[in-house]
Amino acid sequence: MSTPANDPGRRLIRSLSERSRGEGWEAPEGDLAKYRSRWRSALRFVLQRGVFRLVVRSAITPSTVVHRRVKTVRGPFVLVANHSSHTDAPMLAQGLPWAQARFLSTGVAADYFFRVWYRRFFVRALFNAFPIDRDGSRKNSGFSRRLLRSGVPILVFPEGGRQQTGRMADFKPGGAALAISVGVPVIPAAMVGAHEAMPKGRSWPVPGRPPVGVVFGEPMLAEEGESAVAFMGRIRERVQALYDENYETILGRPLPGDEESA
């Protein structure tokens, strides 16, 4: 016998697929509809996992680790990752299982990517991108929340910019606040080796096809009454743990600092 949708007992269900279906989402309308377009997702599959994957593999040696519960997520979610280089967004989009990645939307600077038609076409075709205001105009304020409510998962880099030194910065709580307000899970992900392969200031990875890995961890849900700051603190700890635990396997050398303690 199935549990009624309005039964309080549903709150105790910890299955991420059940949670997402239980919350539900609105049918996208107007400009939002393109973010769940099937023909656009088919084009993105060809570009991301065909053409662009060949470009990525020509420059770096990629690897992917995916926690088994990632595949149980249905519907919208917030993908949260550390931000090391321009390789991050394509690696995350390519590494996530397609059932979860097909509508994944990445926020990009509106003033740079959305004002010129060919840049707008490129980021929409490749990353299902949505605009983020950097000029204080708030023209696109609330767009990421509307996407989640329309069934579109989003990618968030909570450090606010690429790492300067390779060390993970503090995470801003906006992504956690979105997940809490809409009632969706967070998938934590760690980019490993991206800073070493393509530090800030370079327009192309260093020679020799350096190793770069993306690790998707077990999806997370906010606890009852947990604040966005506290939830993002837990998410950052998980991303840092994923990074530390997989560093040596992916890069073939000990994590800096471990050599001294060995």
PDB file of C-alpha atoms in Angstrom:
ATOM      1  CA  MET A   1       0.000   0.000   0.000  1.00  0.00           C
ATOM      2  CA  SER A   2       1.472   3.341  -1.000  1.00  0.00           C
ATOM      3  CA  THR A   3       1.969   6.206   1.466  1.00  0.00           C
ATOM      4  CA  PRO A   4      -0.266   9.260   0.806  1.00  0.00           C
ATOM      5  CA  ALA A   5       1.652  12.293  -0.408  1.00  0.00           C
ATOM      6  CA  ASN A   6       0.398  14.389   2.540  1.00  0.00           C
ATOM      7  CA  ASP A   7       1.254  11.782   5.206  1.00  0.00           C
ATOM      8  CA  PRO A   8       3.689  13.254   7.811  1.00  0.00           C
ATOM      9  CA  GLY A   9       5.486   9.903   7.755  1.00  0.00           C
ATOM     10  CA  ARG A  10       6.940  10.815   4.399  1.00  0.00           C
ATOM     11  CA  ARG A  11       9.253  13.215   6.214  1.00  0.00           C
ATOM     12  CA  LEU A  12      11.060  10.186   7.651  1.00  0.00           C
ATOM     13  CA  ILE A  13      11.848   8.746   4.213  1.00  0.00           C
ATOM     14  CA  ARG A  14      15.576   9.035   3.626  1.00  0.00           C
ATOM     15  CA  SER A  15      15.650   7.711   0.066  1.00  0.00           C
ATOM     16  CA  LEU A  16      16.855  10.540  -2.135  1.00  0.00           C
ATOM     17  CA  SER A  17      14.776   9.394  -5.081  1.00  0.00           C
ATOM     18  CA  GLU A  18      11.642   9.320  -2.905  1.00  0.00           C
ATOM     19  CA  ARG A  19      12.521  12.718  -1.417  1.00  0.00           C
ATOM     20  CA  SER A  20      12.832  14.369  -4.816  1.00  0.00           C
ATOM     21  CA  ARG A  21       9.644  12.840  -6.169  1.00  0.00           C
ATOM     22  CA  GLY A  22       7.796  13.735  -2.972  1.00  0.00           C
ATOM     23  CA  GLU A  23       8.771  17.397  -3.167  1.00  0.00           C
ATOM     24  CA  GLY A  24       7.785  17.610  -6.821  1.00  0.00           C
ATOM     25  CA  TRP A  25       8.473  20.544  -9.125  1.00  0.00           C
ATOM     26  CA  GLU A  26       6.619  22.946 -11.359  1.00  0.00           C
ATOM     27  CA  ALA A  27       6.294  22.506 -15.121  1.00  0.00           C
ATOM     28  CA  PRO A  28       8.722  25.017 -16.672  1.00  0.00           C
ATOM     29  CA  GLU A  29       7.196  27.806 -18.719  1.00  0.00           C
ATOM     30  CA  GLY A  30       8.518  30.594 -20.931  1.00  0.00           C
ATOM     31  CA  ASP A  31      12.282  31.065 -20.809  1.00  0.00           C
ATOM     32  CA  LEU A  32      12.631  28.253 -18.256  1.00  0.00           C
ATOM     33  CA  ALA A  33      11.297  25.644 -20.682  1.00  0.00           C
ATOM     34  CA  LYS A  34      14.505  25.595 -22.724  1.00  0.00           C
ATOM     35  CA  TYR A  35      16.417  24.346 -19.679  1.00  0.00           C
ATOM     36  CA  ARG A  36      14.429  21.091 -19.763  1.00  0.00           C
ATOM     37  CA  SER A  37      14.312  20.841 -23.553  1.00  0.00           C
ATOM     38  CA  ARG A  38      14.903  17.272 -24.763  1.00  0.00           C
ATOM     39  CA  TRP A  39      16.435  18.281 -28.081  1.00  0.00           C
ATOM     40  CA  ARG A  40      18.801  20.662 -26.310  1.00  0.00           C
ATOM     41  CA  SER A  41      19.855  17.911 -23.908  1.00  0.00           C
ATOM     42  CA  ALA A  42      20.464  15.586 -26.875  1.00  0.00           C
ATOM     43  CA  LEU A  43      22.670  18.230 -28.491  1.00  0.00           C
ATOM     44  CA  ARG A  44      24.473  18.724 -25.174  1.00  0.00           C
ATOM     45  CA  PHE A  45      25.120  14.976 -24.944  1.00  0.00           C
ATOM     46  CA  VAL A  46      26.851  15.025 -28.339  1.00  0.00           C
ATOM     47  CA  LEU A  47      28.859  18.145 -27.506  1.00  0.00           C
ATOM     48  CA  GLN A  48      29.823  17.245 -23.936  1.00  0.00           C
ATOM     49  CA  ARG A  49      30.377  13.512 -24.235  1.00  0.00           C
ATOM     50  CA  GLY A  50      31.570  13.418 -27.805  1.00  0.00           C
ATOM     51  CA  VAL A  51      33.274  16.489 -29.220  1.00  0.00           C
ATOM     52  CA  PHE A  52      34.313  18.277 -26.029  1.00  0.00           C
ATOM     53  CA  ARG A  53      35.386  15.066 -24.267  1.00  0.00           C
ATOM     54  CA  LEU A  54      37.948  14.517 -27.037  1.00  0.00           C
ATOM     55  CA  VAL A  55      39.244  18.052 -26.507  1.00  0.00           C
ATOM     56  CA  VAL A  56      39.517  17.496 -22.745  1.00  0.00           C
ATOM     57  CA  ARG A  57      41.298  14.153 -23.158  1.00  0.00           C
ATOM     58  CA  SER A  58      43.805  15.716 -25.531  1.00  0.00           C
ATOM     59  CA  ALA A  59      44.896  18.146 -22.801  1.00  0.00           C
ATOM     60  CA  ILE A  60      44.541  16.202 -19.527  1.00  0.00           C
ATOM     61  CA  THR A  61      44.202  12.631 -18.235  1.00  0.00           C
ATOM     62  CA  PRO A  62      40.741  12.586 -16.618  1.00  0.00           C
ATOM     63  CA  SER A  63      39.299  10.151 -14.080  1.00  0.00           C
ATOM     64  CA  THR A  64      35.937   9.951 -12.322  1.00  0.00           C
ATOM     65  CA  VAL A  65      34.692   8.396  -9.073  1.00  0.00           C
ATOM     66  CA  VAL A  66      30.927   8.321  -8.445  1.00  0.00           C
ATOM     67  CA  HIS A  67      29.292   7.252  -5.172  1.00  0.00           C
ATOM     68  CA  ARG A  68      26.638   4.626  -5.858  1.00  0.00           C
ATOM     69  CA  ARG A  69      23.853   6.726  -4.261  1.00  0.00           C
ATOM     70  CA  VAL A  70      24.323   9.545  -6.768  1.00  0.00           C
ATOM     71  CA  LYS A  71      22.358   7.444  -9.247  1.00  0.00           C
ATOM     72  CA  THR A  72      19.393   7.292  -6.850  1.00  0.00           C
ATOM     73  CA  VAL A  73      18.812  11.050  -7.081  1.00  0.00           C
ATOM     74  CA  ARG A  74      15.778  11.932  -9.174  1.00  0.00           C
ATOM     75  CA  GLY A  75      14.730  15.431 -10.105  1.00  0.00           C
ATOM     76  CA  PRO A  76      16.512  18.661  -9.162  1.00  0.00           C
ATOM     77  CA  PHE A  77      19.528  18.915  -6.857  1.00  0.00           C
ATOM     78  CA  VAL A  78      22.409  21.279  -6.124  1.00  0.00           C
ATOM     79  CA  LEU A  79      25.863  20.080  -7.224  1.00  0.00           C
ATOM     80  CA  VAL A  80      28.493  21.742  -5.008  1.00  0.00           C
ATOM     81  CA  ALA A  81      32.196  21.598  -5.902  1.00  0.00           C
ATOM     82  CA  ASN A  82      35.478  23.327  -5.196  1.00  0.00           C
ATOM     83  CA  HIS A  83      36.658  25.571  -8.035  1.00  0.00           C
ATOM     84  CA  SER A  84      40.239  25.242  -9.244  1.00  0.00           C
ATOM     85  CA  SER A  85      40.348  25.947 -12.978  1.00  0.00           C
ATOM     86  CA  HIS A  86      38.449  26.238 -16.257  1.00  0.00           C
ATOM     87  CA  THR A  87      38.513  22.422 -16.501  1.00  0.00           C
ATOM     88  CA  ASP A  88      36.060  22.096 -13.588  1.00  0.00           C
ATOM     89  CA  ALA A  89      32.694  22.711 -15.280  1.00  0.00           C
ATOM     90  CA  PRO A  90      33.310  20.380 -18.256  1.00  0.00           C
ATOM     91  CA  MET A  91      34.774  17.656 -16.018  1.00  0.00           C
ATOM     92  CA  LEU A  92      31.798  17.814 -13.652  1.00  0.00           C
ATOM     93  CA  ALA A  93      29.274  17.804 -16.508  1.00  0.00           C
ATOM     94  CA  GLN A  94      30.989  14.883 -18.242  1.00  0.00           C
ATOM     95  CA  GLY A  95      31.599  12.844 -15.084  1.00  0.00           C
ATOM     96  CA  LEU A  96      28.103  12.954 -13.611  1.00  0.00           C
ATOM     97  CA  PRO A  97      25.873  10.048 -14.753  1.00  0.00           C
ATOM     98  CA  TRP A  98      23.755  11.226 -17.685  1.00  0.00           C
ATOM     99  CA  ALA A  99      20.434  10.568 -15.923  1.00  0.00           C
ATOM    100  CA  GLN A 100      21.450  13.212 -13.392  1.00  0.00           C
ATOM    101  CA  ALA A 101      23.453  15.446 -15.771  1.00  0.00           C
ATOM    102  CA  ARG A 102      21.107  15.797 -18.739  1.00  0.00           C
ATOM    103  CA  PHE A 103      19.519  19.037 -17.501  1.00  0.00           C
ATOM    104  CA  LEU A 104      22.355  20.235 -15.242  1.00  0.00           C
ATOM    105  CA  SER A 105      22.625  24.029 -15.464  1.00  0.00           C
ATOM    106  CA  THR A 106      25.744  26.054 -14.671  1.00  0.00           C
ATOM    107  CA  GLY A 107      25.700  29.711 -13.639  1.00  0.00           C
ATOM    108  CA  VAL A 108      27.937  32.030 -15.682  1.00  0.00           C
ATOM    109  CA  ALA A 109      28.658  35.760 -15.629  1.00  0.00           C
ATOM    110  CA  ALA A 110      25.807  37.571 -17.389  1.00  0.00           C
ATOM    111  CA  ASP A 111      27.937  40.599 -18.282  1.00  0.00           C
ATOM    112  CA  TYR A 112      30.473  38.484 -20.180  1.00  0.00           C
ATOM    113  CA  PHE A 113      28.668  35.423 -21.557  1.00  0.00           C
ATOM    114  CA  PHE A 114      25.104  36.641 -22.117  1.00  0.00           C
ATOM    115  CA  ARG A 115      25.669  40.017 -23.797  1.00  0.00           C
ATOM    116  CA  VAL A 116      27.279  38.591 -26.944  1.00  0.00           C
ATOM    117  CA  TRP A 117      25.172  36.148 -28.932  1.00  0.00           C
ATOM    118  CA  TYR A 118      27.887  33.615 -29.825  1.00  0.00           C
ATOM    119  CA  ARG A 119      29.120  33.353 -26.221  1.00  0.00           C
ATOM    120  CA  ARG A 120      25.532  32.963 -25.045  1.00  0.00           C
ATOM    121  CA  PHE A 121      24.927  30.247 -27.637  1.00  0.00           C
ATOM    122  CA  PHE A 122      28.139  28.430 -26.644  1.00  0.00           C
ATOM    123  CA  VAL A 123      27.494  28.291 -22.890  1.00  0.00           C
ATOM    124  CA  ARG A 124      23.825  27.430 -23.312  1.00  0.00           C
ATOM    125  CA  ALA A 125      24.586  24.655 -25.779  1.00  0.00           C
ATOM    126  CA  LEU A 126      27.456  23.175 -23.770  1.00  0.00           C
ATOM    127  CA  PHE A 127      26.503  23.848 -20.130  1.00  0.00           C
ATOM    128  CA  ASN A 128      22.757  24.674 -20.176  1.00  0.00           C
ATOM    129  CA  ALA A 129      23.990  27.923 -18.611  1.00  0.00           C
ATOM    130  CA  PHE A 130      21.974  30.519 -16.739  1.00  0.00           C
ATOM    131  CA  PRO A 131      23.064  34.144 -16.116  1.00  0.00           C
ATOM    132  CA  ILE A 132      24.497  35.420 -12.834  1.00  0.00           C
ATOM    133  CA  ASP A 133      24.661  39.171 -12.183  1.00  0.00           C
ATOM    134  CA  ARG A 134      28.043  40.582 -11.198  1.00  0.00           C
ATOM    135  CA  ASP A 135      27.132  44.264 -11.578  1.00  0.00           C
ATOM    136  CA  GLY A 136      24.681  44.493  -8.687  1.00  0.00           C
ATOM    137  CA  SER A 137      21.686  44.889 -11.021  1.00  0.00           C
ATOM    138  CA  ARG A 138      19.809  41.847  -9.604  1.00  0.00           C
ATOM    139  CA  LYS A 139      18.185  41.478 -13.030  1.00  0.00           C
ATOM    140  CA  ASN A 140      18.464  37.686 -12.755  1.00  0.00           C
ATOM    141  CA  SER A 141      17.893  37.465  -9.008  1.00  0.00           C
ATOM    142  CA  GLY A 142      16.045  34.300  -8.025  1.00  0.00           C
ATOM    143  CA  PHE A 143      16.647  32.564 -11.354  1.00  0.00           C
ATOM    144  CA  SER A 144      18.539  29.633  -9.811  1.00  0.00           C
ATOM    145  CA  ARG A 145      15.663  29.003  -7.388  1.00  0.00           C
ATOM    146  CA  ARG A 146      13.177  29.093 -10.262  1.00  0.00           C
ATOM    147  CA  LEU A 147      15.302  26.546 -12.122  1.00  0.00           C
ATOM    148  CA  LEU A 148      15.298  24.142  -9.172  1.00  0.00           C
ATOM    149  CA  ARG A 149      11.551  24.509  -8.788  1.00  0.00           C
ATOM    150  CA  SER A 150      11.210  23.686 -12.485  1.00  0.00           C
ATOM    151  CA  GLY A 151      13.123  20.416 -12.081  1.00  0.00           C
ATOM    152  CA  VAL A 152      16.516  21.703 -13.281  1.00  0.00           C
ATOM    153  CA  PRO A 153      19.585  20.790 -11.166  1.00  0.00           C
ATOM    154  CA  ILE A 154      22.246  23.472 -10.821  1.00  0.00           C
ATOM    155  CA  LEU A 155      26.027  23.524 -10.365  1.00  0.00           C
ATOM    156  CA  VAL A 156      27.383  25.857  -7.675  1.00  0.00           C
ATOM    157  CA  PHE A 157      30.982  26.872  -6.950  1.00  0.00           C
ATOM    158  CA  PRO A 158      30.558  28.282  -3.418  1.00  0.00           C
ATOM    159  CA  GLU A 159      34.093  29.670  -3.116  1.00  0.00           C
ATOM    160  CA  GLY A 160      32.988  32.520  -5.366  1.00  0.00           C
ATOM    161  CA  GLY A 161      35.946  32.216  -7.732  1.00  0.00           C
ATOM    162  CA  ARG A 162      38.835  30.010  -8.762  1.00  0.00           C
ATOM    163  CA  GLN A 163      41.403  29.074  -6.141  1.00  0.00           C
ATOM    164  CA  GLN A 164      44.570  31.145  -6.190  1.00  0.00           C
ATOM    165  CA  THR A 165      46.888  28.717  -4.359  1.00  0.00           C
ATOM    166  CA  GLY A 166      45.205  25.326  -4.653  1.00  0.00           C
ATOM    167  CA  ARG A 167      43.902  25.495  -1.071  1.00  0.00           C
ATOM    168  CA  MET A 168      40.136  25.324  -0.654  1.00  0.00           C
ATOM    169  CA  ALA A 169      38.609  28.621   0.470  1.00  0.00           C
ATOM    170  CA  ASP A 170      35.538  29.115   2.663  1.00  0.00           C
ATOM    171  CA  PHE A 171      32.219  28.164   1.084  1.00  0.00           C
ATOM    172  CA  LYS A 172      29.528  30.843   0.865  1.00  0.00           C
ATOM    173  CA  PRO A 173      26.158  29.486   2.115  1.00  0.00           C
ATOM    174  CA  GLY A 174      24.028  30.448  -0.920  1.00  0.00           C
ATOM    175  CA  GLY A 175      23.956  26.967  -2.462  1.00  0.00           C
ATOM    176  CA  ALA A 176      22.952  25.373   0.842  1.00  0.00           C
ATOM    177  CA  ALA A 177      20.231  28.002   1.303  1.00  0.00           C
ATOM    178  CA  LEU A 178      18.835  27.147  -2.130  1.00  0.00           C
ATOM    179  CA  ALA A 179      18.789  23.422  -1.357  1.00  0.00           C
ATOM    180  CA  ILE A 180      17.020  24.022   1.966  1.00  0.00           C
ATOM    181  CA  SER A 181      14.463  26.466   0.562  1.00  0.00           C
ATOM    182  CA  VAL A 182      13.445  24.257  -2.356  1.00  0.00           C
ATOM    183  CA  GLY A 183      13.809  20.951  -0.493  1.00  0.00           C
ATOM    184  CA  VAL A 184      16.365  19.211  -2.725  1.00  0.00           C
ATOM    185  CA  PRO A 185      19.529  17.186  -1.995  1.00  0.00           C
ATOM    186  CA  VAL A 186      23.101  18.364  -2.445  1.00  0.00           C
ATOM    187  CA  ILE A 187      25.674  16.287  -4.308  1.00  0.00           C
ATOM    188  CA  PRO A 188      29.183  17.181  -3.053  1.00  0.00           C
ATOM    189  CA  ALA A 189      32.034  16.902  -5.537  1.00  0.00           C
ATOM    190  CA  ALA A 190      35.799  17.405  -5.324  1.00  0.00           C
ATOM    191  CA  MET A 191      38.024  18.474  -8.198  1.00  0.00           C
ATOM    192  CA  VAL A 192      41.468  16.925  -7.658  1.00  0.00           C
ATOM    193  CA  GLY A 193      44.502  18.008  -9.669  1.00  0.00           C
ATOM    194  CA  ALA A 194      42.719  20.760 -11.588  1.00  0.00           C
ATOM    195  CA  HIS A 195      44.753  23.530  -9.957  1.00  0.00           C
ATOM    196  CA  GLU A 196      48.021  21.718 -10.694  1.00  0.00           C
ATOM    197  CA  ALA A 197      46.951  21.100 -14.289  1.00  0.00           C
ATOM    198  CA  MET A 198      45.655  24.575 -15.030  1.00  0.00           C
ATOM    199  CA  PRO A 199      46.321  27.184 -12.336  1.00  0.00           C
ATOM    200  CA  LYS A 200      44.614  30.554 -12.543  1.00  0.00           C
ATOM    201  CA  GLY A 201      46.219  32.689 -15.257  1.00  0.00           C
ATOM    202  CA  ARG A 202      46.693  29.871 -17.771  1.00  0.00           C
ATOM    203  CA  SER A 203      44.415  29.546 -20.788  1.00  0.00           C
ATOM    204  CA  TRP A 204      45.353  25.891 -21.407  1.00  0.00           C
ATOM    205  CA  PRO A 205      46.557  23.005 -19.181  1.00  0.00           C
ATOM    206  CA  VAL A 206      50.283  22.487 -18.638  1.00  0.00           C
ATOM    207  CA  PRO A 207      51.991  20.113 -21.137  1.00  0.00           C
ATOM    208  CA  GLY A 208      52.025  16.356 -20.614  1.00  0.00           C
ATOM    209  CA  ARG A 209      48.305  15.626 -20.137  1.00  0.00           C
ATOM    210  CA  PRO A 210      48.384  15.991 -16.330  1.00  0.00           C
ATOM    211  CA  PRO A 211      45.921  13.903 -14.268  1.00  0.00           C
ATOM    212  CA  VAL A 212      42.686  15.556 -13.150  1.00  0.00           C
ATOM    213  CA  GLY A 213      39.983  13.721 -11.241  1.00  0.00           C
ATOM    214  CA  VAL A 214      36.428  14.493 -10.168  1.00  0.00           C
ATOM    215  CA  VAL A 215      34.953  12.656  -7.173  1.00  0.00           C
ATOM    216  CA  PHE A 216      31.191  12.698  -6.564  1.00  0.00           C
ATOM    217  CA  GLY A 217      30.324  11.923  -2.962  1.00  0.00           C
ATOM    218  CA  GLU A 218      27.235  10.573  -1.250  1.00  0.00           C
ATOM    219  CA  PRO A 219      24.309  13.012  -1.638  1.00  0.00           C
ATOM    220  CA  MET A 220      23.389  15.048   1.421  1.00  0.00           C
ATOM    221  CA  LEU A 221      20.181  16.423   2.914  1.00  0.00           C
ATOM    222  CA  ALA A 222      19.846  19.275   5.401  1.00  0.00           C
ATOM    223  CA  GLU A 223      18.872  18.189   8.888  1.00  0.00           C
ATOM    224  CA  GLU A 224      15.615  19.377  10.409  1.00  0.00           C
ATOM    225  CA  GLY A 225      16.072  23.012  11.446  1.00  0.00           C
ATOM    226  CA  GLU A 226      19.674  23.185  10.196  1.00  0.00           C
ATOM    227  CA  SER A 227      20.789  26.640   9.046  1.00  0.00           C
ATOM    228  CA  ALA A 228      22.287  27.280   5.622  1.00  0.00           C
ATOM    229  CA  VAL A 229      25.628  28.212   7.225  1.00  0.00           C
ATOM    230  CA  ALA A 230      25.763  24.976   9.228  1.00  0.00           C
ATOM    231  CA  PHE A 231      24.684  22.854   6.259  1.00  0.00           C
ATOM    232  CA  MET A 232      27.291  24.444   3.992  1.00  0.00           C
ATOM    233  CA  GLY A 233      29.880  23.838   6.686  1.00  0.00           C
ATOM    234  CA  ARG A 234      29.072  20.107   6.553  1.00  0.00           C
ATOM    235  CA  ILE A 235      29.168  20.177   2.758  1.00  0.00           C
ATOM    236  CA  ARG A 236      32.605  21.813   2.751  1.00  0.00           C
ATOM    237  CA  GLU A 237      33.920  19.202   5.188  1.00  0.00           C
ATOM    238  CA  ARG A 238      32.635  16.465   2.872  1.00  0.00           C
ATOM    239  CA  VAL A 239      34.220  18.052  -0.229  1.00  0.00           C
ATOM    240  CA  GLN A 240      37.531  18.467   1.632  1.00  0.00           C
ATOM    241  CA  ALA A 241      37.408  14.822   2.751  1.00  0.00           C
ATOM    242  CA  LEU A 242      36.724  13.652  -0.815  1.00  0.00           C
ATOM    243  CA  TYR A 243      39.694  15.723  -1.990  1.00  0.00           C
ATOM    244  CA  ASP A 244      42.072  14.445   0.697  1.00  0.00           C
ATOM    245  CA  GLU A 245      41.024  10.790   0.391  1.00  0.00           C
ATOM    246  CA  ASN A 246      41.461  10.660  -3.396  1.00  0.00           C
ATOM    247  CA  TYR A 247      44.471  12.947  -3.891  1.00  0.00           C
ATOM    248  CA  GLU A 248      47.181  10.270  -3.876  1.00  0.00           C
ATOM    249  CA  THR A 249      45.187   7.824  -6.009  1.00  0.00           C
ATOM    250  CA  ILE A 250      44.513  10.416  -8.706  1.00  0.00           C
ATOM    251  CA  LEU A 251      47.810  12.329  -8.730  1.00  0.00           C
ATOM    252  CA  GLY A 252      50.130   9.465  -7.804  1.00  0.00           C
ATOM    253  CA  ARG A 253      51.837  11.307  -4.945  1.00  0.00           C
ATOM    254  CA  PRO A 254      51.040  11.924  -1.287  1.00  0.00           C
ATOM    255  CA  LEU A 255      48.844  14.817  -0.243  1.00  0.00           C
ATOM    256  CA  PRO A 256      51.066  17.776   0.720  1.00  0.00           C
ATOM    257  CA  GLY A 257      51.642  17.623   4.451  1.00  0.00           C
ATOM    258  CA  ASP A 258      51.240  13.866   4.661  1.00  0.00           C
ATOM    259  CA  GLU A 259      54.910  13.350   3.741  1.00  0.00           C
ATOM    260  CA  GLU A 260      56.054  15.203   6.855  1.00  0.00           C
ATOM    261  CA  SER A 261      53.712  13.244   9.135  1.00  0.00           C
ATOM    262  CA  ALA A 262      54.665   9.858   7.640  1.00  0.00           C
TER     263      ALA A 262
END
